[in-house]
Amino acid sequence: MTPEREQRLLQVLRRRQPDLTLIADKVHKPRNMAALVRNCDAVGIPKMHVVKPDHEYRRYRGTSRGSDRWVESVVHSTLTEAVDAVRAQGMKIYAAHLSDTAVDFHDVDYTVPCAILMGAEKAGISEEAAQAADLHITVPMMGMVESLNVSTAAGIILIEAQRQRKLAGLYELDRMPAEVIARHMFESRYQ
Amino acid sequence: MTPEREQRLLQVLRRRQPDLTLIADKVHKPRNMAALVRNCDAVGIPKMHVVKPDHEYRRYRGTSRGSDRWVESVVHSTLTEAVDAVRAQGMKIYAAHLSDTAVDFHDVDYTVPCAILMGAEKAGISEEAAQAADLHITVPMMGMVESLNVSTAAGIILIEAQRQRKLAGLYELDRMPAEVIARHMFESRYQ
Ligand SMILES: C[S@@+](CC[C@H](N)C(=O)[O-])C[C@H]1O[C@@H](n2cnc3c(N)ncnc32)[C@H](O)[C@@H]1O
Ligand SMILES: C[S@@+](CC[C@H](N)C(=O)[O-])C[C@H]1O[C@@H](n2cnc3c(N)ncnc32)[C@H](O)[C@@H]1O
């Protein structure tokens, strides 16, 4: 790693948002997982939560563009486990879910500690996941098709979270634990 | 098609935005093309422009969720052809391009007639395309990876266009030519 890139990594790590995360609930296509990780990196999420699909689970492949090196994934066997993990960190849970009670994703406060919960390609958000959430949020649709691709929907919501957090100055706070930064900087030399 | 779905189709067609479009400049992965079409449908784009990649061009496959039935694609052999087509309709061209002169995509007016120009997976926006554009727009990145997936970036920009156009009342104007609506309604009975 060049000194310039090392500087860049340090700067990126200092902007990381430990109180923002994403939960992927049984998303099973590797390319969607890869795109989700890439979205997380782009808005400064240091750690995401992955609930394993029932059948297959291959690690992402394709187009994460190396972002899985920079975003940690915690794999859970059940949704409850993932929910408990983010609740333990005091996070609200916003489920991206086209339910009757869902609100427009623009009208939500993402500057509070929060987890964005994304559903699977076909099944969407499970009944259990819908209930576990504090709020259902929706990206408005004006066409014939009723949903977006999961990673597109996540990107749209996360970039709104980024916009709000930038306005609130949350990218200037240098909130990552020093030892996490040190570990990343160390590893970057040997990978 | 059930009468309910027919009603829905009519409603959707009436909200279509003839002065908003997308140009995909040599995007070659069918799944990305499929996701782009799906995004267009979601914000009410009736017709998109596709510049053929140099090598392969297969029709989309995968996850357009049938949106290619509702969004027309005009295929061009060169970018110039696509640019001429949208200019002839009085549209501005906003290139999604991470150049030095790019502005944050939030700070752009999408209520004027405009085309969003998206670059290819690896090559991005060509020099020629960058020059043809009125403005370069960028989705801010806070991580290590330097770009988003092309369909995610398009979704983010188009949903902002949708938000602005909704505020401006542009989804209430019923601007699609009657014969286009009639043709869709007719075809929907026989497909
Ligand atoms: C392809 S969609 C699943 C569609 C599924 N048939 C359903 O009805 O939920 C996969 C996931 O993407 C997210 N998603 C897709 N479109 C969305 C939208 N317009 N608003 C909010 N979330 C969306 C949701 O988390 C959803 O569970
Ligand atoms: C994967 S990117 C291409 C990356 C290419 N290496 C480059 O430097 O342009 C494919 C296309 O997605 C769009 N794109 C991706 N990330 C973007 C961002 N953050 N802002 C604006 N457009 C973006 C652009 O249209 C780009 O040409």
PDB file of C-alpha atoms in Angstrom, chain A:
ATOM      1  CA  MET A   1       0.000   0.000   0.000  1.00  0.00           C
ATOM      2  CA  THR A   2       1.363   3.384  -1.005  1.00  0.00           C
ATOM      3  CA  PRO A   3       1.658   6.100   1.661  1.00  0.00           C
ATOM      4  CA  GLU A   4      -1.067   8.048  -0.170  1.00  0.00           C
ATOM      5  CA  ARG A   5      -3.467   5.143  -0.005  1.00  0.00           C
ATOM      6  CA  GLU A   6      -2.610   4.594   3.631  1.00  0.00           C
ATOM      7  CA  GLN A   7      -3.512   8.218   4.324  1.00  0.00           C
ATOM      8  CA  ARG A   8      -6.765   7.739   2.490  1.00  0.00           C
ATOM      9  CA  LEU A   9      -7.594   4.620   4.490  1.00  0.00           C
ATOM     10  CA  LEU A  10      -6.962   6.469   7.733  1.00  0.00           C
ATOM     11  CA  GLN A  11      -9.223   9.310   6.648  1.00  0.00           C
ATOM     12  CA  VAL A  12     -11.968   6.862   5.622  1.00  0.00           C
ATOM     13  CA  LEU A  13     -11.746   4.982   8.925  1.00  0.00           C
ATOM     14  CA  ARG A  14     -12.071   8.215  10.881  1.00  0.00           C
ATOM     15  CA  ARG A  15     -15.331   8.977   9.093  1.00  0.00           C
ATOM     16  CA  ARG A  16     -16.838   5.571   9.850  1.00  0.00           C
ATOM     17  CA  GLN A  17     -20.280   5.588  11.526  1.00  0.00           C
ATOM     18  CA  PRO A  18     -20.348   2.960  14.285  1.00  0.00           C
ATOM     19  CA  ASP A  19     -24.007   3.742  15.053  1.00  0.00           C
ATOM     20  CA  LEU A  20     -25.292   3.073  11.540  1.00  0.00           C
ATOM     21  CA  THR A  21     -25.678  -0.418  10.127  1.00  0.00           C
ATOM     22  CA  LEU A  22     -27.540  -2.632   7.684  1.00  0.00           C
ATOM     23  CA  ILE A  23     -29.144  -6.031   8.264  1.00  0.00           C
ATOM     24  CA  ALA A  24     -29.512  -8.251   5.185  1.00  0.00           C
ATOM     25  CA  ASP A  25     -32.273 -10.741   6.010  1.00  0.00           C
ATOM     26  CA  LYS A  26     -31.646 -13.868   3.924  1.00  0.00           C
ATOM     27  CA  VAL A  27     -30.553 -12.021   0.826  1.00  0.00           C
ATOM     28  CA  HIS A  28     -29.167 -14.929  -1.150  1.00  0.00           C
ATOM     29  CA  LYS A  29     -27.751 -13.737  -4.461  1.00  0.00           C
ATOM     30  CA  PRO A  30     -24.012 -13.183  -4.102  1.00  0.00           C
ATOM     31  CA  ARG A  31     -24.089 -10.208  -6.465  1.00  0.00           C
ATOM     32  CA  ASN A  32     -26.739  -8.505  -4.338  1.00  0.00           C
ATOM     33  CA  MET A  33     -24.697  -9.161  -1.194  1.00  0.00           C
ATOM     34  CA  ALA A  34     -21.633  -7.734  -2.944  1.00  0.00           C
ATOM     35  CA  ALA A  35     -23.537  -4.594  -3.930  1.00  0.00           C
ATOM     36  CA  LEU A  36     -24.887  -4.203  -0.382  1.00  0.00           C
ATOM     37  CA  VAL A  37     -21.365  -4.321   1.066  1.00  0.00           C
ATOM     38  CA  ARG A  38     -20.239  -1.779  -1.495  1.00  0.00           C
ATOM     39  CA  ASN A  39     -23.134   0.517  -0.502  1.00  0.00           C
ATOM     40  CA  CYS A  40     -22.208   0.168   3.174  1.00  0.00           C
ATOM     41  CA  ASP A  41     -18.631   1.174   2.456  1.00  0.00           C
ATOM     42  CA  ALA A  42     -19.832   4.202   0.480  1.00  0.00           C
ATOM     43  CA  VAL A  43     -21.759   5.658   3.428  1.00  0.00           C
ATOM     44  CA  GLY A  44     -19.220   4.703   6.084  1.00  0.00           C
ATOM     45  CA  ILE A  45     -20.839   1.661   7.705  1.00  0.00           C
ATOM     46  CA  PRO A  46     -18.017  -0.259   9.405  1.00  0.00           C
ATOM     47  CA  LYS A  47     -19.972  -3.422  10.204  1.00  0.00           C
ATOM     48  CA  MET A  48     -23.034  -5.035   8.678  1.00  0.00           C
ATOM     49  CA  HIS A  49     -25.235  -7.935   9.794  1.00  0.00           C
ATOM     50  CA  VAL A  50     -26.082 -10.869   7.573  1.00  0.00           C
ATOM     51  CA  VAL A  51     -28.852 -13.362   8.359  1.00  0.00           C
ATOM     52  CA  LYS A  52     -28.002 -16.570   6.511  1.00  0.00           C
ATOM     53  CA  PRO A  53     -30.491 -17.774   3.884  1.00  0.00           C
ATOM     54  CA  ASP A  54     -32.095 -21.150   4.587  1.00  0.00           C
ATOM     55  CA  HIS A  55     -30.368 -22.956   1.775  1.00  0.00           C
ATOM     56  CA  GLU A  56     -27.224 -21.830   0.164  1.00  0.00           C
ATOM     57  CA  TYR A  57     -24.774 -19.308   1.477  1.00  0.00           C
ATOM     58  CA  ARG A  58     -21.806 -18.563  -0.664  1.00  0.00           C
ATOM     59  CA  ARG A  59     -19.611 -15.660   0.139  1.00  0.00           C
ATOM     60  CA  TYR A  60     -20.080 -12.687  -2.124  1.00  0.00           C
ATOM     61  CA  ARG A  61     -18.408 -12.682  -5.380  1.00  0.00           C
ATOM     62  CA  GLY A  62     -18.384 -10.299  -8.234  1.00  0.00           C
ATOM     63  CA  THR A  63     -18.606  -6.634  -7.755  1.00  0.00           C
ATOM     64  CA  SER A  64     -17.984  -5.657  -4.168  1.00  0.00           C
ATOM     65  CA  ARG A  65     -14.813  -4.089  -5.638  1.00  0.00           C
ATOM     66  CA  GLY A  66     -12.866  -5.165  -2.592  1.00  0.00           C
ATOM     67  CA  SER A  67     -15.221  -3.397  -0.182  1.00  0.00           C
ATOM     68  CA  ASP A  68     -15.553  -6.596   1.881  1.00  0.00           C
ATOM     69  CA  ARG A  69     -12.013  -5.877   3.036  1.00  0.00           C
ATOM     70  CA  TRP A  70     -13.226  -2.620   4.571  1.00  0.00           C
ATOM     71  CA  VAL A  71     -16.658  -3.565   5.865  1.00  0.00           C
ATOM     72  CA  GLU A  72     -16.931  -6.278   8.494  1.00  0.00           C
ATOM     73  CA  SER A  73     -19.795  -8.784   8.130  1.00  0.00           C
ATOM     74  CA  VAL A  74     -21.281 -10.474  11.170  1.00  0.00           C
ATOM     75  CA  VAL A  75     -23.142 -13.604  10.107  1.00  0.00           C
ATOM     76  CA  HIS A  76     -26.188 -14.682  12.149  1.00  0.00           C
ATOM     77  CA  SER A  77     -28.208 -17.895  11.948  1.00  0.00           C
ATOM     78  CA  THR A  78     -31.492 -16.212  12.776  1.00  0.00           C
ATOM     79  CA  LEU A  79     -33.040 -12.791  12.443  1.00  0.00           C
ATOM     80  CA  THR A  80     -33.572 -12.673  16.231  1.00  0.00           C
ATOM     81  CA  GLU A  81     -29.848 -12.946  16.744  1.00  0.00           C
ATOM     82  CA  ALA A  82     -29.224 -10.000  14.412  1.00  0.00           C
ATOM     83  CA  VAL A  83     -31.986  -7.936  16.029  1.00  0.00           C
ATOM     84  CA  ASP A  84     -30.552  -8.624  19.493  1.00  0.00           C
ATOM     85  CA  ALA A  85     -27.102  -7.585  18.327  1.00  0.00           C
ATOM     86  CA  VAL A  86     -28.220  -4.178  17.064  1.00  0.00           C
ATOM     87  CA  ARG A  87     -30.620  -3.588  19.968  1.00  0.00           C
ATOM     88  CA  ALA A  88     -27.695  -4.200  22.337  1.00  0.00           C
ATOM     89  CA  GLN A  89     -26.081  -1.208  20.666  1.00  0.00           C
ATOM     90  CA  GLY A  90     -29.141   0.942  21.221  1.00  0.00           C
ATOM     91  CA  MET A  91     -30.135   1.046  17.582  1.00  0.00           C
ATOM     92  CA  LYS A  92     -33.578   1.605  16.147  1.00  0.00           C
ATOM     93  CA  ILE A  93     -34.597  -0.757  13.373  1.00  0.00           C
ATOM     94  CA  TYR A  94     -36.045   0.613  10.136  1.00  0.00           C
ATOM     95  CA  ALA A  95     -37.364  -2.123   7.875  1.00  0.00           C
ATOM     96  CA  ALA A  96     -37.422  -1.350   4.141  1.00  0.00           C
ATOM     97  CA  HIS A  97     -40.844  -2.852   3.594  1.00  0.00           C
ATOM     98  CA  LEU A  98     -43.767  -1.970   1.377  1.00  0.00           C
ATOM     99  CA  SER A  99     -46.429  -2.403   4.047  1.00  0.00           C
ATOM    100  CA  ASP A 100     -49.599  -0.379   4.628  1.00  0.00           C
ATOM    101  CA  THR A 101     -48.011   1.428   7.554  1.00  0.00           C
ATOM    102  CA  ALA A 102     -44.737   2.280   5.786  1.00  0.00           C
ATOM    103  CA  VAL A 103     -43.628   5.914   5.602  1.00  0.00           C
ATOM    104  CA  ASP A 104     -41.655   7.609   2.828  1.00  0.00           C
ATOM    105  CA  PHE A 105     -37.953   6.973   3.500  1.00  0.00           C
ATOM    106  CA  HIS A 106     -37.222  10.698   3.187  1.00  0.00           C
ATOM    107  CA  ASP A 107     -39.315  11.432   6.287  1.00  0.00           C
ATOM    108  CA  VAL A 108     -37.175   9.450   8.706  1.00  0.00           C
ATOM    109  CA  ASP A 109     -34.355  10.511  11.035  1.00  0.00           C
ATOM    110  CA  TYR A 110     -31.191   8.546  10.271  1.00  0.00           C
ATOM    111  CA  THR A 111     -28.951  10.602  12.560  1.00  0.00           C
ATOM    112  CA  VAL A 112     -30.032   8.481  15.543  1.00  0.00           C
ATOM    113  CA  PRO A 113     -28.342   5.102  16.026  1.00  0.00           C
ATOM    114  CA  CYS A 114     -30.148   2.875  13.547  1.00  0.00           C
ATOM    115  CA  ALA A 115     -30.102  -0.305  11.477  1.00  0.00           C
ATOM    116  CA  ILE A 116     -31.680  -0.534   8.024  1.00  0.00           C
ATOM    117  CA  LEU A 117     -33.277  -3.945   7.564  1.00  0.00           C
ATOM    118  CA  MET A 118     -33.449  -5.258   3.987  1.00  0.00           C
ATOM    119  CA  GLY A 119     -35.536  -8.256   2.869  1.00  0.00           C
ATOM    120  CA  ALA A 120     -34.766 -11.172   0.578  1.00  0.00           C
ATOM    121  CA  GLU A 121     -35.084 -11.079  -3.208  1.00  0.00           C
ATOM    122  CA  LYS A 122     -38.323 -13.051  -3.452  1.00  0.00           C
ATOM    123  CA  ALA A 123     -39.727 -13.357   0.066  1.00  0.00           C
ATOM    124  CA  GLY A 124     -39.050  -9.763   1.093  1.00  0.00           C
ATOM    125  CA  ILE A 125     -39.316  -8.912   4.793  1.00  0.00           C
ATOM    126  CA  SER A 126     -40.676 -11.797   6.873  1.00  0.00           C
ATOM    127  CA  GLU A 127     -43.617 -11.343   9.229  1.00  0.00           C
ATOM    128  CA  GLU A 128     -41.222 -11.717  12.140  1.00  0.00           C
ATOM    129  CA  ALA A 129     -38.854  -9.083  10.789  1.00  0.00           C
ATOM    130  CA  ALA A 130     -41.744  -6.696  10.078  1.00  0.00           C
ATOM    131  CA  GLN A 131     -42.814  -6.994  13.704  1.00  0.00           C
ATOM    132  CA  ALA A 132     -39.318  -6.565  15.100  1.00  0.00           C
ATOM    133  CA  ALA A 133     -38.915  -3.207  13.358  1.00  0.00           C
ATOM    134  CA  ASP A 134     -39.656   0.175  14.902  1.00  0.00           C
ATOM    135  CA  LEU A 135     -40.814   1.546  11.578  1.00  0.00           C
ATOM    136  CA  HIS A 136     -41.427   0.458   8.001  1.00  0.00           C
ATOM    137  CA  ILE A 137     -39.941   2.679   5.338  1.00  0.00           C
ATOM    138  CA  THR A 138     -40.599   2.709   1.645  1.00  0.00           C
ATOM    139  CA  VAL A 139     -39.065   4.111  -1.513  1.00  0.00           C
ATOM    140  CA  PRO A 140     -42.010   5.530  -3.496  1.00  0.00           C
ATOM    141  CA  MET A 141     -42.813   3.655  -6.701  1.00  0.00           C
ATOM    142  CA  MET A 142     -44.639   5.295  -9.624  1.00  0.00           C
ATOM    143  CA  GLY A 143     -44.555   2.433 -12.128  1.00  0.00           C
ATOM    144  CA  MET A 144     -45.975  -0.992 -12.863  1.00  0.00           C
ATOM    145  CA  VAL A 145     -43.296  -2.972 -11.053  1.00  0.00           C
ATOM    146  CA  GLU A 146     -43.834  -3.136  -7.322  1.00  0.00           C
ATOM    147  CA  SER A 147     -40.332  -3.305  -5.938  1.00  0.00           C
ATOM    148  CA  LEU A 148     -36.756  -2.302  -6.672  1.00  0.00           C
ATOM    149  CA  ASN A 149     -33.723  -4.527  -6.633  1.00  0.00           C
ATOM    150  CA  VAL A 150     -32.696  -4.965  -2.976  1.00  0.00           C
ATOM    151  CA  SER A 151     -29.291  -3.336  -3.352  1.00  0.00           C
ATOM    152  CA  THR A 152     -30.739  -0.404  -5.291  1.00  0.00           C
ATOM    153  CA  ALA A 153     -33.344   0.167  -2.557  1.00  0.00           C
ATOM    154  CA  ALA A 154     -30.616  -0.052   0.102  1.00  0.00           C
ATOM    155  CA  GLY A 155     -28.397   2.393  -1.796  1.00  0.00           C
ATOM    156  CA  ILE A 156     -31.211   4.927  -2.061  1.00  0.00           C
ATOM    157  CA  ILE A 157     -31.982   4.772   1.656  1.00  0.00           C
ATOM    158  CA  LEU A 158     -28.338   4.767   2.760  1.00  0.00           C
ATOM    159  CA  ILE A 159     -27.440   7.791   0.637  1.00  0.00           C
ATOM    160  CA  GLU A 160     -30.288   9.687   2.323  1.00  0.00           C
ATOM    161  CA  ALA A 161     -28.832   8.604   5.686  1.00  0.00           C
ATOM    162  CA  GLN A 162     -25.439   9.853   4.512  1.00  0.00           C
ATOM    163  CA  ARG A 163     -26.928  13.209   3.472  1.00  0.00           C
ATOM    164  CA  GLN A 164     -28.563  13.723   6.862  1.00  0.00           C
ATOM    165  CA  ARG A 165     -25.474  12.631   8.770  1.00  0.00           C
ATOM    166  CA  LYS A 166     -23.244  14.916   6.762  1.00  0.00           C
ATOM    167  CA  LEU A 167     -25.527  17.862   7.536  1.00  0.00           C
ATOM    168  CA  ALA A 168     -25.429  16.918  11.227  1.00  0.00           C
ATOM    169  CA  GLY A 169     -21.617  16.834  11.192  1.00  0.00           C
ATOM    170  CA  LEU A 170     -21.462  13.141  12.075  1.00  0.00           C
ATOM    171  CA  TYR A 171     -18.671  12.435   9.588  1.00  0.00           C
ATOM    172  CA  GLU A 172     -16.353  14.771  11.460  1.00  0.00           C
ATOM    173  CA  LEU A 173     -16.440  13.110  14.834  1.00  0.00           C
ATOM    174  CA  ASP A 174     -13.735  10.442  14.532  1.00  0.00           C
ATOM    175  CA  ARG A 175     -15.748   7.877  16.437  1.00  0.00           C
ATOM    176  CA  MET A 176     -14.110   4.579  15.557  1.00  0.00           C
ATOM    177  CA  PRO A 177     -12.289   2.889  18.445  1.00  0.00           C
ATOM    178  CA  ALA A 178      -8.535   3.462  18.148  1.00  0.00           C
ATOM    179  CA  GLU A 179      -7.806  -0.267  18.226  1.00  0.00           C
ATOM    180  CA  VAL A 180     -10.077  -0.951  15.265  1.00  0.00           C
ATOM    181  CA  ILE A 181      -8.313   1.743  13.278  1.00  0.00           C
ATOM    182  CA  ALA A 182      -4.938   0.353  14.309  1.00  0.00           C
ATOM    183  CA  ARG A 183      -5.912  -3.189  13.277  1.00  0.00           C
ATOM    184  CA  HIS A 184      -7.107  -2.039   9.825  1.00  0.00           C
ATOM    185  CA  MET A 185      -3.957   0.016   9.286  1.00  0.00           C
ATOM    186  CA  PHE A 186      -1.812  -2.923  10.344  1.00  0.00           C
ATOM    187  CA  GLU A 187      -3.656  -5.428   8.150  1.00  0.00           C
ATOM    188  CA  SER A 188      -3.541  -3.121   5.158  1.00  0.00           C
ATOM    189  CA  ARG A 189       0.228  -3.545   5.135  1.00  0.00           C
ATOM    190  CA  TYR A 190       0.091  -7.312   4.951  1.00  0.00           C
ATOM    191  CA  GLN A 191      -2.793  -7.985   2.604  1.00  0.00           C
TER     192      GLN A 191
END
